[in-house]
mmCIF file of C-alpha atoms in Angstrom:
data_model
loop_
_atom_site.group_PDB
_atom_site.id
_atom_site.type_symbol
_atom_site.label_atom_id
_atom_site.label_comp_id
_atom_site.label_asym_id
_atom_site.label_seq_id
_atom_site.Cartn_x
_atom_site.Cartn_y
_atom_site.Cartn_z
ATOM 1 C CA UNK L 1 285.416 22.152 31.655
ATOM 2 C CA UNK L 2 283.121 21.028 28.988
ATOM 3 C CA UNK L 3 281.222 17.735 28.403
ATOM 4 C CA UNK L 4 281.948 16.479 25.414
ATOM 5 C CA UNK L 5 279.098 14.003 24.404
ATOM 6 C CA UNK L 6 278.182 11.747 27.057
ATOM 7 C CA UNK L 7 280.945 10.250 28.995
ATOM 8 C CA UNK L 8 283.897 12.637 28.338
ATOM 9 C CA UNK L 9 285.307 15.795 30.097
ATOM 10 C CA UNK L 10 286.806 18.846 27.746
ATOM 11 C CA UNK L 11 289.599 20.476 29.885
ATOM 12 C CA UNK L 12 289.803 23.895 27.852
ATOM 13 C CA UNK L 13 292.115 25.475 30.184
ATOM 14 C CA UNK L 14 294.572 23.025 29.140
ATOM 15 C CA UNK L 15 295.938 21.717 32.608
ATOM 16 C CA UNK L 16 299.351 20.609 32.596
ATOM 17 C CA UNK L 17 300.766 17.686 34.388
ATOM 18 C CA UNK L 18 303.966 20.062 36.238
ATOM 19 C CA UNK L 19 305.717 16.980 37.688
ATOM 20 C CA UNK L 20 305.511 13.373 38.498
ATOM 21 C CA UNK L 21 307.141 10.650 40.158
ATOM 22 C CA UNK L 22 307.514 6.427 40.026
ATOM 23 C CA UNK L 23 309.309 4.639 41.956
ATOM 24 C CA UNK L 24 309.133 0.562 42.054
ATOM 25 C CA UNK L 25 310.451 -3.041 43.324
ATOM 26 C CA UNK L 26 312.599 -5.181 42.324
ATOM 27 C CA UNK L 27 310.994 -7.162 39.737
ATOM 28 C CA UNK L 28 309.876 -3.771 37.712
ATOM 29 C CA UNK L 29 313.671 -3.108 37.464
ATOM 30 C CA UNK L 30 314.419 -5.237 35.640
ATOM 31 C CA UNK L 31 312.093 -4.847 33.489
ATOM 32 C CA UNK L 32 312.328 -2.933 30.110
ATOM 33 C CA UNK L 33 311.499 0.481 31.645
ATOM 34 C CA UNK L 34 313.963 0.585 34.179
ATOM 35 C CA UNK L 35 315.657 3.425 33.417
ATOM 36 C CA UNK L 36 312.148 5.339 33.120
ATOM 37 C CA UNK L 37 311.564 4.937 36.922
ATOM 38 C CA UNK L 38 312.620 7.863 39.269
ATOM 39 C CA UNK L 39 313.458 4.784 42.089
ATOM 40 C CA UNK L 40 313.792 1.021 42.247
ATOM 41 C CA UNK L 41 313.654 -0.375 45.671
ATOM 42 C CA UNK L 42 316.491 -3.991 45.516
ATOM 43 C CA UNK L 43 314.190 -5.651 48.000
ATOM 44 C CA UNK L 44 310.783 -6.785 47.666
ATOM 45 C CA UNK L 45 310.051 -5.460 51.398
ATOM 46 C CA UNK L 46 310.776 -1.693 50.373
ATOM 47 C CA UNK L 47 313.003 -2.196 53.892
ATOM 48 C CA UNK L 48 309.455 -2.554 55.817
ATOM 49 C CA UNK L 49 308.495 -5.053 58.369
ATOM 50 C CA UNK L 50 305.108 -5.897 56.598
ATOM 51 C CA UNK L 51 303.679 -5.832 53.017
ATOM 52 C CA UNK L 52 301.363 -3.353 54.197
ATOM 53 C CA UNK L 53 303.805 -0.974 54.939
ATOM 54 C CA UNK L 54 305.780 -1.513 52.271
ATOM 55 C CA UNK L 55 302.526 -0.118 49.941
ATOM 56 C CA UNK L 56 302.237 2.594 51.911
ATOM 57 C CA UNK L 57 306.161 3.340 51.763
ATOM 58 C CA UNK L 58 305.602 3.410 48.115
ATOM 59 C CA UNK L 59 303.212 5.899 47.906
ATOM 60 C CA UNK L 60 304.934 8.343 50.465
ATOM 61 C CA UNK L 61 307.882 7.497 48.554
ATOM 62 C CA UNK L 62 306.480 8.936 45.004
ATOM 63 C CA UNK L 63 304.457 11.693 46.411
ATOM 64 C CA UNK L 64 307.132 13.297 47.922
ATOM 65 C CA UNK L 65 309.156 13.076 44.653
ATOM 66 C CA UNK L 66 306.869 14.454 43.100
ATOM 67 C CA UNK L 67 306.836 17.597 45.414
ATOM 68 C CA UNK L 68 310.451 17.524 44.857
ATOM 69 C CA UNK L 69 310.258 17.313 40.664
ATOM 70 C CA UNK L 70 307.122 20.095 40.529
ATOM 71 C CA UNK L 71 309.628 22.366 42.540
ATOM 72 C CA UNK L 72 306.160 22.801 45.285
ATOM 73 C CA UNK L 73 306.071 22.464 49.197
ATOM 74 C CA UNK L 74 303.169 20.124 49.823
ATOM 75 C CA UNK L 75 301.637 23.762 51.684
ATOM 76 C CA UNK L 76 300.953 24.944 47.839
ATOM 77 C CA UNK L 77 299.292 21.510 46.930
ATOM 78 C CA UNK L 78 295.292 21.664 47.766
ATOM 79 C CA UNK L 79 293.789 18.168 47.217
ATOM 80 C CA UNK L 80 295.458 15.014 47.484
ATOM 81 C CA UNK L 81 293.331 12.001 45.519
ATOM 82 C CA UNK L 82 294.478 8.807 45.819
ATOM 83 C CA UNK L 83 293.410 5.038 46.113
ATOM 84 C CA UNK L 84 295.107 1.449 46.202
ATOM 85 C CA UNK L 85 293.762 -1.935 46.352
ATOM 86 C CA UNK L 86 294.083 -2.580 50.272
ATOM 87 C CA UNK L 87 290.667 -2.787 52.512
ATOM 88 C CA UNK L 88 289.136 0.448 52.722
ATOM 89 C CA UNK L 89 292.279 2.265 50.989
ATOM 90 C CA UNK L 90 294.282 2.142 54.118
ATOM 91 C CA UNK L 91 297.781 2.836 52.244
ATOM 92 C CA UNK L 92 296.144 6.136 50.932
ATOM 93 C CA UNK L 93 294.623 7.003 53.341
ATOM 94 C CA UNK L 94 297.535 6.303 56.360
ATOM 95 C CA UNK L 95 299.883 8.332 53.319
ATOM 96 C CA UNK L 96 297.669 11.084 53.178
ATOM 97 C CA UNK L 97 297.347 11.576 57.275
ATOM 98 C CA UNK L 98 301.468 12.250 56.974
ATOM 99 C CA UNK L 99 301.141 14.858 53.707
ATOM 100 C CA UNK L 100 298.541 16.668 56.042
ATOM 101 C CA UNK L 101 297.051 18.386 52.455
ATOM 102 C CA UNK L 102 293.157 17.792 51.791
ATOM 103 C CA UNK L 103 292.199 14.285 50.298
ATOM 104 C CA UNK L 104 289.879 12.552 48.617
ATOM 105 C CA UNK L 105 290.024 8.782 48.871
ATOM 106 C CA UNK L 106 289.137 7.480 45.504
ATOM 107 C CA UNK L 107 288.417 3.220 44.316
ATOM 108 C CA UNK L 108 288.733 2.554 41.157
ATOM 109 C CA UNK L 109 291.339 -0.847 41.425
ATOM 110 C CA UNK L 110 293.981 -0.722 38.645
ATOM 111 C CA UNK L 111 291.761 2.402 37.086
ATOM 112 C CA UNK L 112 292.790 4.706 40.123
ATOM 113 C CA UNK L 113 295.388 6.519 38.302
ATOM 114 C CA UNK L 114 293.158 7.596 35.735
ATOM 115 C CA UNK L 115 290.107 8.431 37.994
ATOM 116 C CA UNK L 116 292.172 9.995 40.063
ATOM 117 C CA UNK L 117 294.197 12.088 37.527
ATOM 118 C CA UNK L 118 290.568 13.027 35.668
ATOM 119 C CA UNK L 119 289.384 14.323 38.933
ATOM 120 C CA UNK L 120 292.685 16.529 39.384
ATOM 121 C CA UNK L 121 292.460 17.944 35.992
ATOM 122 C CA UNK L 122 288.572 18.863 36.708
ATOM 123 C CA UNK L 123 289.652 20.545 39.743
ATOM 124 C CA UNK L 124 292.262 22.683 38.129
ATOM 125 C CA UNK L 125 290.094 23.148 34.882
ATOM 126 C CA UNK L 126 287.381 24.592 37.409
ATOM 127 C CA UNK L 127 289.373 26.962 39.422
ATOM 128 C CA UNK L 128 289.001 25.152 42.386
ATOM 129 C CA UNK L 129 292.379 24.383 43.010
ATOM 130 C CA UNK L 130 295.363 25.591 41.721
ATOM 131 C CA UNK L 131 297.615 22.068 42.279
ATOM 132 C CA UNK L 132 296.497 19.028 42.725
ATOM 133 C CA UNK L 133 298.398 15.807 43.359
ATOM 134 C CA UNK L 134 297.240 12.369 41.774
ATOM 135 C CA UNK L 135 298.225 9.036 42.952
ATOM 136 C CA UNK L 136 298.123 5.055 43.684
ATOM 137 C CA UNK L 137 300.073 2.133 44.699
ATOM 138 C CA UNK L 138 300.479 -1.662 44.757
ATOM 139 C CA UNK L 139 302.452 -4.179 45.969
ATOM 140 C CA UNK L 140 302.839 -7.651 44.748
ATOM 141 C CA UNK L 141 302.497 -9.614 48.117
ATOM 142 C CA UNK L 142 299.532 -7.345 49.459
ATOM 143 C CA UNK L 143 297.218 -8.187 46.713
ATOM 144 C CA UNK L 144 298.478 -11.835 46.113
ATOM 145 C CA UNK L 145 297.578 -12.163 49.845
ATOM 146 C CA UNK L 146 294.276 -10.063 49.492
ATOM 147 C CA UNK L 147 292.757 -11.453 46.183
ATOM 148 C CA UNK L 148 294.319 -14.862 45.464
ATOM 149 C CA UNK L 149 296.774 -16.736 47.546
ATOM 150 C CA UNK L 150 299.845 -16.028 49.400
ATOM 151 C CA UNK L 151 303.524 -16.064 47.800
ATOM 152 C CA UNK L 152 304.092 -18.424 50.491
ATOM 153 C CA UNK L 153 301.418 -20.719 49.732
ATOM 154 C CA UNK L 154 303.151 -21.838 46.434
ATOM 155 C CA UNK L 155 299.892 -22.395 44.688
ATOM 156 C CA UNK L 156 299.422 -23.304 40.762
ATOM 157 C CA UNK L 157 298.866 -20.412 38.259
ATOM 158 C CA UNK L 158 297.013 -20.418 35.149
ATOM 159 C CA UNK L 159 298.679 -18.910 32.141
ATOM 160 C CA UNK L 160 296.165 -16.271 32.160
ATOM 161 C CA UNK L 161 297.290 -14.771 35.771
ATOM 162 C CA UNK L 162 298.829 -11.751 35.858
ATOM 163 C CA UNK L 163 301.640 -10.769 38.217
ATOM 164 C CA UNK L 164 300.845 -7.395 40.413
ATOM 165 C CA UNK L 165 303.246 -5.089 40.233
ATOM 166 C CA UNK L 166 304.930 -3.378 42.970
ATOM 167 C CA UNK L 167 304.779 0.416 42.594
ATOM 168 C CA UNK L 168 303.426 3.410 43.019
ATOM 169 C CA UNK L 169 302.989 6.761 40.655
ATOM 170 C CA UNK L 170 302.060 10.570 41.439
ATOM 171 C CA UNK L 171 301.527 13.342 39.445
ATOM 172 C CA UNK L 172 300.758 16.946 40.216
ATOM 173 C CA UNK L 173 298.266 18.886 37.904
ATOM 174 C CA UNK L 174 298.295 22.484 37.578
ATOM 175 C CA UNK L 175 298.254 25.507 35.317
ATOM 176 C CA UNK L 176 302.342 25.900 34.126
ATOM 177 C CA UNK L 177 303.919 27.277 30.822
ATOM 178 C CA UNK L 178 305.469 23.935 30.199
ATOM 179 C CA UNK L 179 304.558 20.657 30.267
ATOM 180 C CA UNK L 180 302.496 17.569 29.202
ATOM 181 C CA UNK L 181 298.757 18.632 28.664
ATOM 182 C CA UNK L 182 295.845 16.972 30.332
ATOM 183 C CA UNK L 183 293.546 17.331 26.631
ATOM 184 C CA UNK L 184 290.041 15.280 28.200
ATOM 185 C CA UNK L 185 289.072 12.299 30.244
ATOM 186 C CA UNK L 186 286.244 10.237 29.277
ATOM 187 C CA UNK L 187 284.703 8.342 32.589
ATOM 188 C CA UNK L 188 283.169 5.062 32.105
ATOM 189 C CA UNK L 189 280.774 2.434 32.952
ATOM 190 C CA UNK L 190 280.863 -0.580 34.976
ATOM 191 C CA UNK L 191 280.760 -3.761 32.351
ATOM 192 C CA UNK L 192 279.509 -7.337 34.170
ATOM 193 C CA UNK L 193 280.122 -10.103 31.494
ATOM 194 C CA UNK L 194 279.843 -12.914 34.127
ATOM 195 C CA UNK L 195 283.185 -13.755 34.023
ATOM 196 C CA UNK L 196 284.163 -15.200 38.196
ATOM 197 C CA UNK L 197 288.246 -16.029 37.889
ATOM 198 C CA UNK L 198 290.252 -14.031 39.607
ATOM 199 C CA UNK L 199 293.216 -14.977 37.839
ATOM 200 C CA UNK L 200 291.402 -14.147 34.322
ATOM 201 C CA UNK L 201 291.256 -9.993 34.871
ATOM 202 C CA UNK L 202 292.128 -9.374 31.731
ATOM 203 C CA UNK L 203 289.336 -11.354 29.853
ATOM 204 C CA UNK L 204 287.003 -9.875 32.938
ATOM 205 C CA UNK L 205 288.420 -5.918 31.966
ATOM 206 C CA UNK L 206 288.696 -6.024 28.338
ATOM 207 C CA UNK L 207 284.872 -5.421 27.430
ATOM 208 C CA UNK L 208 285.140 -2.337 30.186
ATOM 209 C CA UNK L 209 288.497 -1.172 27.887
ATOM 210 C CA UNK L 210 286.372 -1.886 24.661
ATOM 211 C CA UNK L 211 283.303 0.208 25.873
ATOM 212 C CA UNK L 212 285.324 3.018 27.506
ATOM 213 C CA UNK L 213 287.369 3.611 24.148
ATOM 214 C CA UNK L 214 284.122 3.253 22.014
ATOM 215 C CA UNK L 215 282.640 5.861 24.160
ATOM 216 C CA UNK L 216 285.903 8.421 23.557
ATOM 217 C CA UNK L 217 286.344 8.044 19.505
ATOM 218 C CA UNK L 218 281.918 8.850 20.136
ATOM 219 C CA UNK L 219 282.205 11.688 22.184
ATOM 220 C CA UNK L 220 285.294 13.270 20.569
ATOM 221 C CA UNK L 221 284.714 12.347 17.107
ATOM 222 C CA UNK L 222 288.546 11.265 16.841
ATOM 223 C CA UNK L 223 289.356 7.832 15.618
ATOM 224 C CA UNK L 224 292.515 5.633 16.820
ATOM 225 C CA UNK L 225 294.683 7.071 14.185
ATOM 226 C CA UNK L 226 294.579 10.299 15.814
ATOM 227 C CA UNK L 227 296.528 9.184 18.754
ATOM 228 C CA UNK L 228 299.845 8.356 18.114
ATOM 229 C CA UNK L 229 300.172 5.541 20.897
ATOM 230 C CA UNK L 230 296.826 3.967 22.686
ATOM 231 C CA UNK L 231 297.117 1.821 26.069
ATOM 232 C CA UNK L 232 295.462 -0.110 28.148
ATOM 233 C CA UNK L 233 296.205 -1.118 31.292
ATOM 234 C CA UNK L 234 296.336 -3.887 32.372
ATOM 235 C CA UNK L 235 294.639 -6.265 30.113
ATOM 236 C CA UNK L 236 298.401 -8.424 28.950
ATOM 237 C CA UNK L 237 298.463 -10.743 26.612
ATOM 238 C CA UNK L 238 295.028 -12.449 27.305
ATOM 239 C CA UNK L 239 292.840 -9.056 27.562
ATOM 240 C CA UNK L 240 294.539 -6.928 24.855
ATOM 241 C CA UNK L 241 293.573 -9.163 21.870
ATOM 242 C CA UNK L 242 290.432 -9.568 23.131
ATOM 243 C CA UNK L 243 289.668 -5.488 23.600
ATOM 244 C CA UNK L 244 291.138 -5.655 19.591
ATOM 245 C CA UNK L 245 288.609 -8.034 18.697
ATOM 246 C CA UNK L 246 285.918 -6.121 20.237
ATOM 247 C CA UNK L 247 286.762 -2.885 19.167
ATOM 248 C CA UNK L 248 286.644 -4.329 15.562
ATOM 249 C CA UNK L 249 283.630 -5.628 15.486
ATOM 250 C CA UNK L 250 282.382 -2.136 16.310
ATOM 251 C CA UNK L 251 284.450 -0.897 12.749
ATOM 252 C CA UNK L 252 287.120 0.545 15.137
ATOM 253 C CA UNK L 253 290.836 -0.618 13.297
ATOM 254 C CA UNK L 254 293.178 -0.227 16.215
ATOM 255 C CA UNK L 255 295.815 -0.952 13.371
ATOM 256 C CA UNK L 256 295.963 2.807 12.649
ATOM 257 C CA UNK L 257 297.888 3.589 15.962
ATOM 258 C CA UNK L 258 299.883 1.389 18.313
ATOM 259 C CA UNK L 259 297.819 -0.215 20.439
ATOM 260 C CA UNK L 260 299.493 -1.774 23.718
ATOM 261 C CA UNK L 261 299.089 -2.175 27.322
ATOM 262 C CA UNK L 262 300.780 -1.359 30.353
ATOM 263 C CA UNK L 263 300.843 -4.415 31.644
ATOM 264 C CA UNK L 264 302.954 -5.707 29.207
ATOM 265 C CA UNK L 265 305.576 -2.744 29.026
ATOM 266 C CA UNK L 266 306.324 -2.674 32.196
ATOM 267 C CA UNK L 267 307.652 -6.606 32.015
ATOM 268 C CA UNK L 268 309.351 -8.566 29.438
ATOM 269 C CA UNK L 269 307.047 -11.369 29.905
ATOM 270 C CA UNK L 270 309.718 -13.723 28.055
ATOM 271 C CA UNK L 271 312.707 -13.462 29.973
ATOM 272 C CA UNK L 272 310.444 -12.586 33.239
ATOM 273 C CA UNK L 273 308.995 -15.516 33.234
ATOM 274 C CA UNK L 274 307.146 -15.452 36.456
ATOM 275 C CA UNK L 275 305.037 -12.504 35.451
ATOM 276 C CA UNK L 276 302.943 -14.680 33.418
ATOM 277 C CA UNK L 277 300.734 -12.802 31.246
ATOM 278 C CA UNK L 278 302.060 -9.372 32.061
ATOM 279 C CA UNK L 279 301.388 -6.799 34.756
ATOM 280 C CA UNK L 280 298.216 -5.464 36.816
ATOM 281 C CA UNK L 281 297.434 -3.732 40.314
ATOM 282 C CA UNK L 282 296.785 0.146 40.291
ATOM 283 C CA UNK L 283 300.542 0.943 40.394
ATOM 284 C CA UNK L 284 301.141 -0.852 36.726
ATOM 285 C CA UNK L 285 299.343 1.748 34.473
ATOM 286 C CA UNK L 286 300.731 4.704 37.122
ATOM 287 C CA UNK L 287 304.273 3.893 37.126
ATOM 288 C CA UNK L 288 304.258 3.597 33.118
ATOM 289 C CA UNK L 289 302.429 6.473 32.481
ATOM 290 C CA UNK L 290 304.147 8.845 35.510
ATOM 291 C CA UNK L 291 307.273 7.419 34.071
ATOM 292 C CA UNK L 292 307.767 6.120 30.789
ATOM 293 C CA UNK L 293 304.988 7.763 28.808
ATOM 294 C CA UNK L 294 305.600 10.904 30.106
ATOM 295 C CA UNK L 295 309.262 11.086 29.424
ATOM 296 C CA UNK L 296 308.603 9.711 25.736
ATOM 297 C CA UNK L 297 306.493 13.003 25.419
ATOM 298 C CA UNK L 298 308.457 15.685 26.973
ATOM 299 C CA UNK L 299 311.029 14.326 24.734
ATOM 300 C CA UNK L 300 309.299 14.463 21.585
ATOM 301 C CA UNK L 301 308.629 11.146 20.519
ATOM 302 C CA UNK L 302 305.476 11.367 20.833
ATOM 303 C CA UNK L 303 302.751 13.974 20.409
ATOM 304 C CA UNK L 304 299.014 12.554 21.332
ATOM 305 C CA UNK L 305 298.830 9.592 24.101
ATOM 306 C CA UNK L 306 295.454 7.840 25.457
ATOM 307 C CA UNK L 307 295.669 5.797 28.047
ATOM 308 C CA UNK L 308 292.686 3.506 29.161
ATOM 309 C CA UNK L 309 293.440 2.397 33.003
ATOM 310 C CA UNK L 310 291.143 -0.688 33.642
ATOM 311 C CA UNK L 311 289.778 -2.191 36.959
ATOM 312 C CA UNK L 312 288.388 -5.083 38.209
ATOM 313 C CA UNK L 313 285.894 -4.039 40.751
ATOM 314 C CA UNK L 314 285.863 -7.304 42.970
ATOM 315 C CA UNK L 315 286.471 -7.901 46.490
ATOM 316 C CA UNK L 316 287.397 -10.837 48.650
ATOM 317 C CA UNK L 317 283.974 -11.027 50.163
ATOM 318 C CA UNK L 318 282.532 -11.075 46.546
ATOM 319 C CA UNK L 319 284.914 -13.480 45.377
ATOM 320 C CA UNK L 320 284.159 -15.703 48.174
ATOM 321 C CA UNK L 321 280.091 -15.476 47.872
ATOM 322 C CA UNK L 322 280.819 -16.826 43.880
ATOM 323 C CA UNK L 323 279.788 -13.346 42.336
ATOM 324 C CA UNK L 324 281.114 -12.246 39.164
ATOM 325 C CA UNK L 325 283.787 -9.685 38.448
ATOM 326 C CA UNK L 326 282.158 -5.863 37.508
ATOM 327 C CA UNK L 327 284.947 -3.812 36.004
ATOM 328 C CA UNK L 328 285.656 -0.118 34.787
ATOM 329 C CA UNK L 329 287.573 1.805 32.618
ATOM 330 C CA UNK L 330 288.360 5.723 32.582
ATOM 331 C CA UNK L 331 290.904 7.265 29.593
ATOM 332 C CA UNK L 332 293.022 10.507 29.747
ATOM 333 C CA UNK L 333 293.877 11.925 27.150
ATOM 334 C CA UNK L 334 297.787 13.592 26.585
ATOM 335 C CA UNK L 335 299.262 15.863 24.389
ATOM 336 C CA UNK L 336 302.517 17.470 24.188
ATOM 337 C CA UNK L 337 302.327 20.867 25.482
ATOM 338 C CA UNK L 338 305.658 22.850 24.531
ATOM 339 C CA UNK L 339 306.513 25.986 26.350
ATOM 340 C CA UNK L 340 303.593 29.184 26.297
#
């Protein structure tokens, strides 16, 4: 590895992501990306008792397809990083105890599967590990219960709420003759803007999106028209024009690439009307990244990818106290790796 400017990690061994796996509720199928997704569960309780074990069914569920789609026993696997958006990352951490392979518990909120896939790649890149598995999950009813109110509470939302998907996404990083590249990751910095609504996270995230992009096209010296698709995730409708905005104040044009966000992929927010703005939780940005990103590179369509996972770094507790809403954004960068 080699830092690249300030914020941004070099991979020059050119890890490869060797297989991944998504699998996802109800709502997410039918969604635009359906057929993108390795599974879609037709029940909201993923055929648990609880919500809380229905997260953590989700991320046993992906990890072990993704054993199954790198062609690896989880015995070749080394580290295990993962994190959700439940107290003390219990649906990680209770997932990891039944893999039995080393694990780091990562928090990053919806940025997990980019901190967590950054960290895998600097493993690999380092020659401390040979694989190394990346993951997170979410589940709709967990964080509505967690964060805002319960489903069954039947409370008001404003049209700038966002509707928490129910997924979870895994990835295994590793040195292969095939596959997608892990090119850099730049890491970045926790942005306050004051901003207290829980049910604004994108307006809260965007600056965090803005600042962790500006940092990239710095560090690399690229601009957006070297990538030939940019994402965030999960800003939706309310956070992605105002990361545009931001950016062009700065004299980035995000017109020279496609600029979009997970968050509104993953849903057609006008048929699926109860999504509101568009998607969040940490298993939005995985899921369409481990699934439809990926598969729109190993097929050709596309060549260079950067994807800018965002998180809103609040807490009940916080929430409760009246403190405002710190949030982070980390970017990996993909490219198409052909066959060496």
């Amino acid at each position: 590895m080699r830092r690249q400017g300030g914020q941004t990690w070099k991979f020059e061994s050119r890890p490869r992501i060797i297989g991944s796996a998504t699998v996802v509720g109800p709502d997410e199928g039918e969604g635009p990306l359906s057929t993108d997704f390795d599974y879609i569960y037709d029940n909201i309780e993923i055929n648990e008792k609880t919500w809380e074990k229905a997260e953590r069914r989700l991320i046993e569920h992906s990890t072990e397809l993704a054993l199954i789609n790198s062609n690896l026993n989880k015995e070749e696997v080394q580290f295990f990083i993962s994190g959700d958006l439940m107290n003390q990352i219990v649906s990680s951490s209770f997932s990891a105890s039944k893999l039995a392979i080393p694990y780091l518990g990562v928090f990053g909120a919806c940025s997990t599967s980019m901190e967590s896939l950054a960290l895998a790649a600097l493993i690999v890149d380092s020659e401390a590990g040979d694989y190394v598995m990346a993951g997170t999950t979410s589940h709709n009813c967990t964080v509505e219960k967690q964060f805002r109110y319960p489903n069954e509470y039947g409370a008001q939302k404003p049209p700038t709420a966002q509707y928490t998907v129910t997924g979870s996404g895994a990835a295994i990083v590793g040195h292969a003759k095939s596959g997608t590249v892990v090119d850099c990751a730049t890491i970045g910095r926790v942005m306050d803007m004051g901003i207290k609504d829980p049910f604004n996270m994108g307006g809260a995230m965007a600056p965090a999106a803005a600042d962790t992009l500006l940092s990239h096209f710095r560090d690399t010296g690229r601009d957006p028209g070297y990538y030939d698709l940019i994402v965030t995730g999960d800003l939706a409708s309310v956070g992605l024009p105002i990361a545009k905005e931001l950016l062009k104040k700065d004299g980035f044009d995000m017109n020279q690439t496609e600029f979009n966000d997970c968050g509104l992929l993953i849903y057609d927010i006008n048929k699926q009307k109860k999504v509101i703005a568009g998607g969040s939780g940490c298993g939005c940005s995985a899921v369409v990244t481990y699934g439809h990103l990926l598969k729109r590179i190993e097929k050709g369509e596309l060549q260079k990818v950067l994807v800018v996972a965002t998180g809103a770094l609040l807490s009940p507790l916080t929430t409760q106290q009246g403190e405002s809403i710190p949030c982070v954004a980390h970017a990996v960068a993909f490219e198409a790796g052909g066959k060496v």
